[in-house]
mmCIF file with all atom_site columns, C-alpha atoms in Angstrom:
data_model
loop_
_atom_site.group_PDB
_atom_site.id
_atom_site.type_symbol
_atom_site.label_atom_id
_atom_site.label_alt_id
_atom_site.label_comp_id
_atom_site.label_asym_id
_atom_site.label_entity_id
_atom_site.label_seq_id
_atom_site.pdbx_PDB_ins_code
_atom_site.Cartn_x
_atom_site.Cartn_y
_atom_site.Cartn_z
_atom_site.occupancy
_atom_site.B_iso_or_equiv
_atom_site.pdbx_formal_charge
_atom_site.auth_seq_id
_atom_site.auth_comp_id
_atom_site.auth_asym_id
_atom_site.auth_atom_id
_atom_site.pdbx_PDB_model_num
ATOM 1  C CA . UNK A 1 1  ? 0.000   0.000  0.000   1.00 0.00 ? 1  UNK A CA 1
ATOM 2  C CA . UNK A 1 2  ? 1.307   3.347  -1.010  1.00 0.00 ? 2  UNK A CA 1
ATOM 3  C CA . UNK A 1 3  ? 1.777   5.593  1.939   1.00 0.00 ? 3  UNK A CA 1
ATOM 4  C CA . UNK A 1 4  ? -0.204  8.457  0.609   1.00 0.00 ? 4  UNK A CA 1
ATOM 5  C CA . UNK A 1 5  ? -2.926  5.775  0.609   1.00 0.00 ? 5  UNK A CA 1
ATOM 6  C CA . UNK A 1 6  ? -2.259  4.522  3.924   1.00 0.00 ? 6  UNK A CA 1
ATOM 7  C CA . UNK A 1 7  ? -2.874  7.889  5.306   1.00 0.00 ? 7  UNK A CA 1
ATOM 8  C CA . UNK A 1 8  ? -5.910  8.553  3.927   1.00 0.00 ? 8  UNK A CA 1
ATOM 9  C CA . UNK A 1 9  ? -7.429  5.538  5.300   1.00 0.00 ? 9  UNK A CA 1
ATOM 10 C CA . UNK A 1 10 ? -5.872  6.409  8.591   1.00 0.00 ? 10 UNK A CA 1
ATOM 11 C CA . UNK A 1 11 ? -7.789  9.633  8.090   1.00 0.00 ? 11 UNK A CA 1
ATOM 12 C CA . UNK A 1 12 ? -10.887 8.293  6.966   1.00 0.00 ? 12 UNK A CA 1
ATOM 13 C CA . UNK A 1 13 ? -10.300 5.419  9.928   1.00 0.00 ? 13 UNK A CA 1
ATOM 14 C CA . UNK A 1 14 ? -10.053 8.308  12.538  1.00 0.00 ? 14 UNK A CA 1
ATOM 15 C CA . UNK A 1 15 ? -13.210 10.285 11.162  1.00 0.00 ? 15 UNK A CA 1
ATOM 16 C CA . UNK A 1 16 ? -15.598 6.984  11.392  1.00 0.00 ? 16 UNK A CA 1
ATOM 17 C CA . UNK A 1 17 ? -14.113 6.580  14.657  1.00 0.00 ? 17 UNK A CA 1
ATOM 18 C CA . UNK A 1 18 ? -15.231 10.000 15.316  1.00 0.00 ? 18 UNK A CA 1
ATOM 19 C CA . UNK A 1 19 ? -18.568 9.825  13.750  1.00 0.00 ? 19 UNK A CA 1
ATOM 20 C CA . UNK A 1 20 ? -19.360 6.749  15.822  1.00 0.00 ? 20 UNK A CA 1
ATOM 21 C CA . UNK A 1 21 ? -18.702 8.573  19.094  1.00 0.00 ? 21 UNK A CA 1
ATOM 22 C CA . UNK A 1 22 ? -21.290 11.326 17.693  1.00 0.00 ? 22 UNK A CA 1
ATOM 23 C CA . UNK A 1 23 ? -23.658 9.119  16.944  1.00 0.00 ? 23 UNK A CA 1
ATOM 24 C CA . UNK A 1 24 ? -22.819 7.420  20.895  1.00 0.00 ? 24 UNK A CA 1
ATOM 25 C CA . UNK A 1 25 ? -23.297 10.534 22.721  1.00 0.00 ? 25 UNK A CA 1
ATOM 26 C CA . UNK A 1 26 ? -26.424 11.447 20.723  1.00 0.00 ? 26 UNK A CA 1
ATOM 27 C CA . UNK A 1 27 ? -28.293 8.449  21.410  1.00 0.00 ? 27 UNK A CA 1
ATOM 28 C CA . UNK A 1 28 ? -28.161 9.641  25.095  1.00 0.00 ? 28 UNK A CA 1
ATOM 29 C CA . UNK A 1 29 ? -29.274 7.956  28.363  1.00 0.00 ? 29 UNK A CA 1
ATOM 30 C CA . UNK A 1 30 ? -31.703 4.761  27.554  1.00 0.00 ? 30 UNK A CA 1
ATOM 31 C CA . UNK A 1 31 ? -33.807 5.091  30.643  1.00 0.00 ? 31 UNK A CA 1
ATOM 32 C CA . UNK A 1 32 ? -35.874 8.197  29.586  1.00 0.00 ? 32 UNK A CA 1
ATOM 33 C CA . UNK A 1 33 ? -39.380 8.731  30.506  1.00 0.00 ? 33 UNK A CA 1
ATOM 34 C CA . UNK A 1 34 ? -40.388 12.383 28.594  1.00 0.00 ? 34 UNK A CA 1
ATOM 35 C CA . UNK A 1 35 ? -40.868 12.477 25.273  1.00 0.00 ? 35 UNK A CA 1
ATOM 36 C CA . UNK A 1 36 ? -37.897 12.633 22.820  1.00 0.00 ? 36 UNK A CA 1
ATOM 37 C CA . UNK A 1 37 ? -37.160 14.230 20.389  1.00 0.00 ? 37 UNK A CA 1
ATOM 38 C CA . UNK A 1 38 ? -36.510 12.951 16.347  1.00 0.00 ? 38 UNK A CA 1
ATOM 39 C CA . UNK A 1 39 ? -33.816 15.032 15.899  1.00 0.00 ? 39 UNK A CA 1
ATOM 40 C CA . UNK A 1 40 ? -30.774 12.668 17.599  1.00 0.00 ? 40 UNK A CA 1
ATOM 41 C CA . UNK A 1 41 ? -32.061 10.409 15.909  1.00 0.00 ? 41 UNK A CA 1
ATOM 42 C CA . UNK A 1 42 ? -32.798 11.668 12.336  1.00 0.00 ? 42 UNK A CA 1
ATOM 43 C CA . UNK A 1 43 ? -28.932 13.059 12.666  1.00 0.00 ? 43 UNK A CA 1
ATOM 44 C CA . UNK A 1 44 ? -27.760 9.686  13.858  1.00 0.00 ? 44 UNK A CA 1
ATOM 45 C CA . UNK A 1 45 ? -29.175 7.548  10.869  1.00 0.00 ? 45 UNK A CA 1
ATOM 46 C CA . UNK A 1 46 ? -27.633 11.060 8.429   1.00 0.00 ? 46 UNK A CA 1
ATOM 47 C CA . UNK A 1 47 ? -24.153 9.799  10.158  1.00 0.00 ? 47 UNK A CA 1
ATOM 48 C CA . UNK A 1 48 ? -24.695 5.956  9.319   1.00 0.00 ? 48 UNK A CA 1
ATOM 49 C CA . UNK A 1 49 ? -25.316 6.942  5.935   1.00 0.00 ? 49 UNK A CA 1
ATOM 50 C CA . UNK A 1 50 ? -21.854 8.877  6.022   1.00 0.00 ? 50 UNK A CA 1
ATOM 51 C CA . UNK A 1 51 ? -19.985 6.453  7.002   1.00 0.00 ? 51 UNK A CA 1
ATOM 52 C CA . UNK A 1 52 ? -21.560 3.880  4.642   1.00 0.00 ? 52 UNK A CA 1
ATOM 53 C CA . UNK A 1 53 ? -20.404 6.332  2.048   1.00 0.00 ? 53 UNK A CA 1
ATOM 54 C CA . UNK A 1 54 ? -16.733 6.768  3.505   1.00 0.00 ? 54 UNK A CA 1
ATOM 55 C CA . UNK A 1 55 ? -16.415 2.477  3.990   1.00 0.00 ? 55 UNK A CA 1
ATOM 56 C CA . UNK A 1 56 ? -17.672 2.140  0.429   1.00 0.00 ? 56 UNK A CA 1
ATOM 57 C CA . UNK A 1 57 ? -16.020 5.175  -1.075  1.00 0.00 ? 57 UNK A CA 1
ATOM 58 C CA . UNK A 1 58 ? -12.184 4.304  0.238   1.00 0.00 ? 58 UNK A CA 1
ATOM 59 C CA . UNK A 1 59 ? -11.894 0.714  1.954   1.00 0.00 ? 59 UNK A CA 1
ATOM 60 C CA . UNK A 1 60 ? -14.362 -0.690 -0.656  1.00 0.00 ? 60 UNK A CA 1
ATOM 61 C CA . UNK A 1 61 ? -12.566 1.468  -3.548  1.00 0.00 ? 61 UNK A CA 1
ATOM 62 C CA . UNK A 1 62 ? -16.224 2.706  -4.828  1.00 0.00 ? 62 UNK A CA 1
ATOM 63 C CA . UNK A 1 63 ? -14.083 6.195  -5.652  1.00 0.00 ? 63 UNK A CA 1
ATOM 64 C CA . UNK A 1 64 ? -11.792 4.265  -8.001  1.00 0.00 ? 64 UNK A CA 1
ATOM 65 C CA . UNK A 1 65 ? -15.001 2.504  -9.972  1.00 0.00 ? 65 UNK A CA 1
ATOM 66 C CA . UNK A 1 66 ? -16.559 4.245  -13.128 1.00 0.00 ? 66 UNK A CA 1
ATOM 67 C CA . UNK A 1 67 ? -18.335 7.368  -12.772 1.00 0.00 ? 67 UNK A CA 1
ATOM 68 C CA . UNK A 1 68 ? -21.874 6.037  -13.305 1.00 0.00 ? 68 UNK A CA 1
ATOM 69 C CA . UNK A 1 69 ? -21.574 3.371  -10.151 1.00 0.00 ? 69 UNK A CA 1
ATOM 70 C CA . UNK A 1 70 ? -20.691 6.158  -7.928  1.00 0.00 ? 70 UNK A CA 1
ATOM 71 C CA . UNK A 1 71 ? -23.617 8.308  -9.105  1.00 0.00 ? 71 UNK A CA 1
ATOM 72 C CA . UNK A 1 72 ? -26.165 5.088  -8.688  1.00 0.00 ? 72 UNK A CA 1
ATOM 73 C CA . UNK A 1 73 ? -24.749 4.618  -5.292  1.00 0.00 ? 73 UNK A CA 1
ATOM 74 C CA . UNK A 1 74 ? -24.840 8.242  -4.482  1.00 0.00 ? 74 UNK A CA 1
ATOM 75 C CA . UNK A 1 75 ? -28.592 8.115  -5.275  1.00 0.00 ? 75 UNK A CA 1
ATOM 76 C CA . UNK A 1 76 ? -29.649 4.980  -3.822  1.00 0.00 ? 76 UNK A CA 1
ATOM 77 C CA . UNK A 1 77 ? -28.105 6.427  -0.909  1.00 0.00 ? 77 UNK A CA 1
ATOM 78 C CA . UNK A 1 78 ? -29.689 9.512  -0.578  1.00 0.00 ? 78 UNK A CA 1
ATOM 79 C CA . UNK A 1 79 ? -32.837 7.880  -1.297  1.00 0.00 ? 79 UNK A CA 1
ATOM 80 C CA . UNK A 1 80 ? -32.629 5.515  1.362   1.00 0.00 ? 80 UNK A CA 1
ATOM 81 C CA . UNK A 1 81 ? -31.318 7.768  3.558   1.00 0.00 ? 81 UNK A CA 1
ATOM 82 C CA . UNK A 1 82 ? -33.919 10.173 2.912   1.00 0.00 ? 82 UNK A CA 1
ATOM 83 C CA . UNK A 1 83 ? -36.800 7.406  3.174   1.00 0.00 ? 83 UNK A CA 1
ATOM 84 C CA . UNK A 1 84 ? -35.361 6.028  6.727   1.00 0.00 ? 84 UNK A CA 1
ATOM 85 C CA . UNK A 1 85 ? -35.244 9.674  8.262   1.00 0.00 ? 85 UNK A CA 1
ATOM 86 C CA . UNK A 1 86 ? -38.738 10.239 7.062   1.00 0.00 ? 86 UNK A CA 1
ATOM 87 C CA . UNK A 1 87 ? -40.487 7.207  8.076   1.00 0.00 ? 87 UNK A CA 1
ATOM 88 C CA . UNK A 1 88 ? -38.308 7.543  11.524  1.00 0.00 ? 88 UNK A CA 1
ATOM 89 C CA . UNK A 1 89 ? -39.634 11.040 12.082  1.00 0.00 ? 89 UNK A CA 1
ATOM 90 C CA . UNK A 1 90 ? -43.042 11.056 10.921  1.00 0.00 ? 90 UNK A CA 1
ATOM 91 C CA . UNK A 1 91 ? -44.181 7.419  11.284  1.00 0.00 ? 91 UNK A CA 1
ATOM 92 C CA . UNK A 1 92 ? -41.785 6.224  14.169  1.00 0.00 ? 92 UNK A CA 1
ATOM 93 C CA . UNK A 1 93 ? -44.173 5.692  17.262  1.00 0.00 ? 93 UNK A CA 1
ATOM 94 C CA . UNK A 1 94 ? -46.920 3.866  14.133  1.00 0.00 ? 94 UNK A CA 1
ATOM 95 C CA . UNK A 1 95 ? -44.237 1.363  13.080  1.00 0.00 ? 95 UNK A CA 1
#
């Protein structure tokens, strides 16, 4: 592995790593009795989706692939992404 390479996955490494300790501290305590809100969690299934995107994009090599996989993917993913968040928020407490 070329060391420019390396680093960027040490980079990309550190920022899931980071992301995930976001997503930790948003989640909050689990023993809550008043009503929550569907922000935290609307912003913690936008940071899966993120780091979906960063695992595929540089340990999966989806940034190396032809331009039209990476623009299907893109979509699908901000489709899904968009879906999830929405039924979460609007339909969570019906599901």
């Amino acid at each position: 592995m070329k060391a420019g390479m390396k680093k960027k996955s040490a980079l990309v490494w550190l920022i899931l790593v980071l992301a995930t300790l976001v997503s930790f501290f948003l989640a909050g305590p689990t023993e809550q009795t008043a009503p929550v809100s569907k922000w935290p969690g609307s912003i913690i299934i936008l940071i899966a989706f993120i780091k979906v995107r960063l695992v595929m994009s540089y340990f999966m090599e989806l940034h190396t692939s032809p331009r039209a996989w990476r623009v299907t993917f893109d979509l699908w993913m901000i489709v899904v992404c968009i879906t999830l968040i929405y039924f979460y928020a609007f339909h969570g407490s019906k599901l």
